[in-house]
Amino acid sequence: MRFLILALKGCAMGMADVVPGVSGGTIAFISGIYEELIESIRRVDPTALKLLVRFRPADFWRHINGRFLLPVLLGIGVAIFSLARLMTYLLTHHPIAIWSFFFGLIVASAILVSKQVGRWNVRTVAALAIGAAVAWWITVATPAETPNTWWFVMLAGAIAICAMILPGISGAFILLLLGKYQYIMQAVGNLDLPVILIFVAGAVVGIVSFSHLLSWLLRHWHDATVAVLMGFMLGSLNKVWPWKEVLQTYTDSHGELQPLVEANVSPARFEALTGYDAQLLEAVLLCAAGFLAIYGIERAARFIVRKRGE
């Protein structure tokens, strides 16, 4: 029964990680497994490697808390593979609707993350501005098609996985910023094993390497670190604006034209350029739905914490 419950909690985390703006770490916190998850990740250390090299699998399993990690990771994997094809379909056939929903998710997440800053002062405001400026610059300077080479896919996995241990920061959102969200979703949906394995390898390296660093930063520079992350999210909103004008295109491996460089435009300008309906009402409603979804998760977390306190 415990295995099944942990697997279901992992599924909830996986579903969250597929959607930009919702953090798997937030779901872990709500479901009461966050601290054990962090501790289990930290146990994947040199001692664990030594136990593997010495062919002591039972000791290795106990050291990394395998009875906990296995069902959680299994649940995460099942959810990601189940939803990847759906997300690819929505991004292809309903881009304005899905990007509007993502926009609302990210705005709400940024606001909630701001509440984790204990004290706003010159340092934290500067950190927020730096994070927003860097993210904005990346969205402007980086074309929609970033390299699909193995090293960049591995790098994307290493960076995105860090979101799993940070409530409020979405791994899918990080992939959006890096221009690799749709590419990875397609690889998962099509079971493109080489891409998946490279991405997973990067994720493993990233979560083992960065978990201690992020823990140290949050312990010693908590407010400044959270402020940078909030700025990172706000600056990236440029990336998920629903209405865009295609400035440059490229031909992909299937011989189809894909956008390379895009510019944000108003809904009216979008209609004039493309001749398609801007779906403004639908976009506003879905943006509001995404915003309210995050607040629903946050209120659920408060309720659970309050009940535990009682």
CSV table of C-alpha atoms in Angstrom, one decimal:
chain,number,residue,atom,x,y,z
A,1,MET,CA,0.0,0.0,0.0
A,2,ARG,CA,2.8,2.4,0.8
A,3,PHE,CA,4.4,1.6,-2.5
A,4,LEU,CA,1.2,2.5,-4.3
A,5,ILE,CA,0.6,5.7,-2.4
A,6,LEU,CA,4.2,6.9,-3.1
A,7,ALA,CA,3.8,6.0,-6.8
A,8,LEU,CA,0.6,8.0,-7.0
A,9,LYS,CA,2.4,11.0,-5.3
A,10,GLY,CA,5.1,10.5,-7.9
A,11,CYS,CA,2.5,10.6,-10.7
A,12,ALA,CA,1.2,13.9,-9.4
A,13,MET,CA,4.7,15.3,-9.4
A,14,GLY,CA,5.3,14.0,-13.0
A,15,MET,CA,2.0,15.6,-14.2
A,16,ALA,CA,3.2,18.9,-12.6
A,17,ASP,CA,6.6,18.7,-14.2
A,18,VAL,CA,5.1,18.4,-17.7
A,19,VAL,CA,3.2,21.7,-17.3
A,20,PRO,CA,5.2,24.9,-17.4
A,21,GLY,CA,4.5,27.0,-14.2
A,22,VAL,CA,3.7,24.1,-11.9
A,23,SER,CA,6.5,22.7,-9.9
A,24,GLY,CA,7.0,19.0,-9.0
A,25,GLY,CA,8.6,20.3,-5.8
A,26,THR,CA,5.4,22.0,-4.9
A,27,ILE,CA,3.4,18.8,-5.3
A,28,ALA,CA,6.1,17.0,-3.2
A,29,PHE,CA,5.6,19.6,-0.5
A,30,ILE,CA,1.8,19.4,-0.5
A,31,SER,CA,1.9,15.6,-0.4
A,32,GLY,CA,4.2,15.5,2.5
A,33,ILE,CA,7.3,13.8,0.9
A,34,TYR,CA,9.4,16.8,0.2
A,35,GLU,CA,11.9,16.5,3.0
A,36,GLU,CA,12.4,12.7,2.5
A,37,LEU,CA,12.8,13.4,-1.2
A,38,ILE,CA,15.6,15.9,-0.6
A,39,GLU,CA,17.3,13.6,1.9
A,40,SER,CA,17.1,10.6,-0.5
A,41,ILE,CA,18.6,12.7,-3.3
A,42,ARG,CA,21.5,13.8,-1.1
A,43,ARG,CA,22.3,10.1,-0.4
A,44,VAL,CA,23.3,9.6,-4.0
A,45,ASP,CA,26.9,10.4,-3.1
A,46,PRO,CA,30.4,9.0,-3.2
A,47,THR,CA,29.5,6.5,-0.5
A,48,ALA,CA,26.6,5.2,-2.7
A,49,LEU,CA,29.0,4.8,-5.6
A,50,LYS,CA,31.5,2.9,-3.5
A,51,LEU,CA,28.8,0.5,-2.4
A,52,LEU,CA,27.9,-0.1,-6.0
A,53,VAL,CA,31.5,-0.7,-7.1
A,54,ARG,CA,32.0,-3.1,-4.2
A,55,PHE,CA,28.9,-5.1,-5.4
A,56,ARG,CA,26.9,-4.5,-2.2
A,57,PRO,CA,23.5,-3.8,-3.8
A,58,ALA,CA,21.5,-4.3,-0.6
A,59,ASP,CA,23.6,-1.7,1.3
A,60,PHE,CA,23.4,0.6,-1.7
A,61,TRP,CA,19.6,0.3,-1.7
A,62,ARG,CA,19.3,1.1,2.0
A,63,HIS,CA,21.8,4.0,1.7
A,64,ILE,CA,19.8,5.8,-1.0
A,65,ASN,CA,16.4,4.9,0.6
A,66,GLY,CA,15.5,2.9,-2.5
A,67,ARG,CA,12.1,1.7,-1.1
A,68,PHE,CA,11.1,5.4,-1.2
A,69,LEU,CA,12.8,6.6,-4.4
A,70,LEU,CA,11.8,3.7,-6.6
A,71,PRO,CA,7.9,4.2,-6.4
A,72,VAL,CA,8.3,8.0,-6.5
A,73,LEU,CA,10.5,7.9,-9.6
A,74,LEU,CA,8.3,5.2,-11.2
A,75,GLY,CA,5.2,7.4,-10.7
A,76,ILE,CA,7.0,10.4,-12.2
A,77,GLY,CA,8.1,8.4,-15.2
A,78,VAL,CA,4.6,7.0,-15.9
A,79,ALA,CA,3.0,10.4,-15.7
A,80,ILE,CA,5.5,12.1,-18.0
A,81,PHE,CA,5.3,9.4,-20.7
A,82,SER,CA,1.5,9.4,-20.5
A,83,LEU,CA,1.1,13.2,-20.9
A,84,ALA,CA,4.0,14.0,-23.3
A,85,ARG,CA,2.1,13.2,-26.5
A,86,LEU,CA,-1.0,15.2,-25.3
A,87,MET,CA,1.2,18.3,-24.7
A,88,THR,CA,2.8,18.0,-28.1
A,89,TYR,CA,-0.6,17.8,-29.7
A,90,LEU,CA,-1.9,20.8,-27.9
A,91,LEU,CA,1.2,22.9,-28.7
A,92,THR,CA,0.8,22.0,-32.4
A,93,HIS,CA,-2.9,22.4,-32.8
A,94,HIS,CA,-4.0,24.8,-30.1
A,95,PRO,CA,-0.9,27.0,-29.5
A,96,ILE,CA,-2.7,30.2,-28.4
A,97,ALA,CA,-4.8,28.4,-25.9
A,98,ILE,CA,-2.0,26.4,-24.4
A,99,TRP,CA,0.5,29.3,-24.3
A,100,SER,CA,-2.2,31.5,-22.6
A,101,PHE,CA,-2.7,28.8,-19.9
A,102,PHE,CA,1.0,28.6,-19.4
A,103,PHE,CA,1.3,32.4,-19.1
A,104,GLY,CA,-1.2,32.4,-16.3
A,105,LEU,CA,0.5,29.5,-14.5
A,106,ILE,CA,3.9,31.3,-14.6
A,107,VAL,CA,2.5,34.7,-13.4
A,108,ALA,CA,0.8,33.1,-10.4
A,109,SER,CA,3.9,31.0,-9.7
A,110,ALA,CA,6.1,34.1,-9.7
A,111,ILE,CA,3.8,35.8,-7.3
A,112,LEU,CA,3.7,32.9,-4.9
A,113,VAL,CA,7.5,32.5,-5.1
A,114,SER,CA,7.8,36.2,-4.0
A,115,LYS,CA,6.1,35.3,-0.7
A,116,GLN,CA,9.1,33.1,0.1
A,117,VAL,CA,11.3,36.2,0.3
A,118,GLY,CA,11.6,37.0,4.0
A,119,ARG,CA,12.6,40.6,3.6
A,120,TRP,CA,12.6,42.9,0.5
A,121,ASN,CA,15.5,45.3,0.5
A,122,VAL,CA,18.0,46.8,-2.0
A,123,ARG,CA,19.8,43.4,-2.3
A,124,THR,CA,16.7,41.4,-3.0
A,125,VAL,CA,15.2,44.0,-5.4
A,126,ALA,CA,18.6,44.1,-7.3
A,127,ALA,CA,18.6,40.3,-7.4
A,128,LEU,CA,15.1,40.3,-8.8
A,129,ALA,CA,16.0,42.8,-11.5
A,130,ILE,CA,19.1,40.9,-12.5
A,131,GLY,CA,17.2,37.6,-12.8
A,132,ALA,CA,14.5,39.3,-14.9
A,133,ALA,CA,17.0,41.0,-17.1
A,134,VAL,CA,19.0,37.9,-17.7
A,135,ALA,CA,15.9,35.8,-18.5
A,136,TRP,CA,14.5,38.5,-20.8
A,137,TRP,CA,17.8,38.8,-22.6
A,138,ILE,CA,18.0,35.0,-23.1
A,139,THR,CA,14.5,35.0,-24.6
A,140,VAL,CA,15.4,37.8,-27.0
A,141,ALA,CA,18.9,36.6,-27.9
A,142,THR,CA,18.1,32.9,-28.2
A,143,PRO,CA,16.2,31.9,-31.3
A,144,ALA,CA,13.3,29.5,-30.9
A,145,GLU,CA,15.4,26.6,-32.2
A,146,THR,CA,18.3,26.0,-29.9
A,147,PRO,CA,20.9,23.2,-30.8
A,148,ASN,CA,19.6,19.6,-30.7
A,149,THR,CA,23.1,18.3,-30.1
A,150,TRP,CA,23.7,15.8,-27.3
A,151,TRP,CA,25.6,18.3,-25.1
A,152,PHE,CA,22.8,20.9,-25.2
A,153,VAL,CA,20.1,18.2,-24.5
A,154,MET,CA,22.2,17.0,-21.6
A,155,LEU,CA,22.7,20.5,-20.3
A,156,ALA,CA,18.9,21.2,-20.5
A,157,GLY,CA,18.2,18.0,-18.5
A,158,ALA,CA,20.8,19.0,-15.9
A,159,ILE,CA,19.3,22.5,-15.4
A,160,ALA,CA,15.6,21.6,-15.6
A,161,ILE,CA,15.8,18.8,-13.1
A,162,CYS,CA,16.8,21.3,-10.4
A,163,ALA,CA,13.2,22.5,-10.4
A,164,MET,CA,12.2,19.2,-8.8
A,165,ILE,CA,13.8,20.2,-5.6
A,166,LEU,CA,12.6,23.9,-5.6
A,167,PRO,CA,8.9,24.4,-4.8
A,168,GLY,CA,7.5,27.1,-7.1
A,169,ILE,CA,10.1,26.6,-9.9
A,170,SER,CA,8.9,24.5,-12.8
A,171,GLY,CA,11.2,22.2,-14.8
A,172,ALA,CA,9.0,22.4,-17.8
A,173,PHE,CA,9.3,26.2,-17.5
A,174,ILE,CA,13.1,25.9,-17.6
A,175,LEU,CA,12.9,23.8,-20.8
A,176,LEU,CA,10.6,26.5,-22.3
A,177,LEU,CA,13.3,29.1,-21.6
A,178,LEU,CA,16.0,26.9,-23.1
A,179,GLY,CA,13.8,26.3,-26.2
A,180,LYS,CA,13.7,22.6,-25.6
A,181,TYR,CA,10.2,22.0,-24.2
A,182,GLN,CA,8.5,20.9,-27.4
A,183,TYR,CA,11.6,18.9,-28.5
A,184,ILE,CA,11.8,16.9,-25.3
A,185,MET,CA,8.0,16.3,-25.3
A,186,GLN,CA,8.2,15.0,-28.8
A,187,ALA,CA,11.1,12.7,-28.0
A,188,VAL,CA,9.2,11.3,-25.0
A,189,GLY,CA,6.0,10.9,-27.0
A,190,ASN,CA,7.8,9.2,-29.8
A,191,LEU,CA,10.0,7.1,-27.5
A,192,ASP,CA,13.1,8.5,-29.1
A,193,LEU,CA,15.5,6.6,-26.8
A,194,PRO,CA,18.8,8.3,-27.7
A,195,VAL,CA,17.4,11.7,-26.9
A,196,ILE,CA,15.6,10.4,-23.8
A,197,LEU,CA,18.7,8.7,-22.4
A,198,ILE,CA,20.9,11.7,-23.0
A,199,PHE,CA,18.3,14.0,-21.3
A,200,VAL,CA,18.0,11.6,-18.3
A,201,ALA,CA,21.8,11.3,-18.0
A,202,GLY,CA,22.0,15.1,-17.8
A,203,ALA,CA,19.1,15.1,-15.2
A,204,VAL,CA,20.9,12.6,-13.0
A,205,VAL,CA,24.2,14.6,-13.1
A,206,GLY,CA,22.3,17.8,-12.5
A,207,ILE,CA,20.2,16.7,-9.5
A,208,VAL,CA,23.2,15.1,-7.8
A,209,SER,CA,25.5,18.0,-8.5
A,210,PHE,CA,23.2,20.9,-7.9
A,211,SER,CA,21.1,19.7,-4.9
A,212,HIS,CA,23.9,20.5,-2.5
A,213,LEU,CA,24.7,23.8,-4.2
A,214,LEU,CA,21.1,24.9,-4.1
A,215,SER,CA,20.7,23.8,-0.6
A,216,TRP,CA,23.8,25.9,0.4
A,217,LEU,CA,22.5,29.0,-1.5
A,218,LEU,CA,19.1,28.8,0.1
A,219,ARG,CA,20.6,28.4,3.6
A,220,HIS,CA,23.1,31.2,3.2
A,221,TRP,CA,21.5,33.5,0.6
A,222,HIS,CA,17.9,32.5,0.8
A,223,ASP,CA,16.1,35.8,0.0
A,224,ALA,CA,18.5,36.8,-2.8
A,225,THR,CA,18.4,33.3,-4.4
A,226,VAL,CA,14.6,33.2,-4.3
A,227,ALA,CA,14.4,36.8,-5.7
A,228,VAL,CA,16.7,35.8,-8.6
A,229,LEU,CA,14.5,32.8,-9.3
A,230,MET,CA,11.4,35.0,-9.3
A,231,GLY,CA,13.0,37.5,-11.7
A,232,PHE,CA,14.0,34.5,-13.9
A,233,MET,CA,10.3,33.6,-14.1
A,234,LEU,CA,9.0,37.1,-14.8
A,235,GLY,CA,11.6,37.8,-17.5
A,236,SER,CA,10.8,34.6,-19.3
A,237,LEU,CA,7.1,35.6,-19.8
A,238,ASN,CA,8.4,37.1,-23.1
A,239,LYS,CA,8.9,33.5,-24.2
A,240,VAL,CA,5.3,32.3,-23.6
A,241,TRP,CA,3.4,35.3,-25.0
A,242,PRO,CA,0.7,33.6,-27.1
A,243,TRP,CA,0.7,35.9,-30.2
A,244,LYS,CA,3.8,36.0,-32.3
A,245,GLU,CA,5.0,37.1,-35.7
A,246,VAL,CA,7.4,34.7,-37.4
A,247,LEU,CA,10.5,36.7,-38.6
A,248,GLN,CA,12.7,33.8,-39.8
A,249,THR,CA,12.0,30.1,-40.5
A,250,TYR,CA,14.1,27.0,-41.1
A,251,THR,CA,13.4,23.6,-42.6
A,252,ASP,CA,13.5,20.7,-40.1
A,253,SER,CA,14.6,17.2,-40.7
A,254,HIS,CA,11.1,16.3,-42.1
A,255,GLY,CA,11.2,19.0,-44.7
A,256,GLU,CA,8.7,21.2,-43.0
A,257,LEU,CA,9.1,24.9,-42.3
A,258,GLN,CA,9.4,25.8,-38.6
A,259,PRO,CA,9.7,29.2,-36.8
A,260,LEU,CA,13.3,30.2,-36.0
A,261,VAL,CA,13.0,33.8,-34.9
A,262,GLU,CA,9.7,35.3,-33.6
A,263,ALA,CA,8.5,38.6,-32.2
A,264,ASN,CA,5.6,39.2,-29.8
A,265,VAL,CA,2.7,41.1,-31.3
A,266,SER,CA,-0.7,42.3,-30.1
A,267,PRO,CA,-3.8,40.1,-30.8
A,268,ALA,CA,-5.0,42.6,-33.4
A,269,ARG,CA,-1.7,42.6,-35.1
A,270,PHE,CA,-1.7,38.8,-35.1
A,271,GLU,CA,-5.0,38.7,-36.9
A,272,ALA,CA,-3.9,41.2,-39.5
A,273,LEU,CA,-0.7,39.3,-40.2
A,274,THR,CA,-2.0,35.8,-40.3
A,275,GLY,CA,-5.7,36.1,-41.1
A,276,TYR,CA,-6.5,33.8,-38.1
A,277,ASP,CA,-8.7,34.5,-35.2
A,278,ALA,CA,-6.7,35.7,-32.2
A,279,GLN,CA,-9.0,33.8,-29.8
A,280,LEU,CA,-8.8,36.6,-27.3
A,281,LEU,CA,-11.7,35.6,-25.1
A,282,GLU,CA,-10.5,32.0,-24.9
A,283,ALA,CA,-6.9,33.2,-24.2
A,284,VAL,CA,-8.0,35.4,-21.4
A,285,LEU,CA,-10.2,32.7,-19.8
A,286,LEU,CA,-7.4,30.1,-20.0
A,287,CYS,CA,-4.8,32.5,-18.6
A,288,ALA,CA,-7.1,33.1,-15.7
A,289,ALA,CA,-7.7,29.4,-15.3
A,290,GLY,CA,-3.9,28.8,-15.1
A,291,PHE,CA,-3.5,31.6,-12.6
A,292,LEU,CA,-6.3,30.2,-10.4
A,293,ALA,CA,-5.0,26.6,-10.7
A,294,ILE,CA,-1.7,27.7,-9.0
A,295,TYR,CA,-3.6,29.5,-6.2
A,296,GLY,CA,-5.7,26.4,-5.8
A,297,ILE,CA,-2.6,24.3,-5.2
A,298,GLU,CA,-1.2,26.9,-2.8
A,299,ARG,CA,-4.4,27.0,-0.8
A,300,ALA,CA,-4.4,23.2,-0.6
A,301,ALA,CA,-0.8,23.4,0.7
A,302,ARG,CA,-1.8,25.9,3.4
A,303,PHE,CA,-4.8,23.7,4.4
A,304,ILE,CA,-2.7,20.6,4.8
A,305,VAL,CA,0.0,22.4,6.8
A,306,ARG,CA,-2.6,23.9,9.1
A,307,LYS,CA,-4.3,20.5,9.6
A,308,ARG,CA,-0.9,19.0,10.5
A,309,GLY,CA,-0.3,21.8,13.0
A,310,GLU,CA,-3.5,21.0,14.7
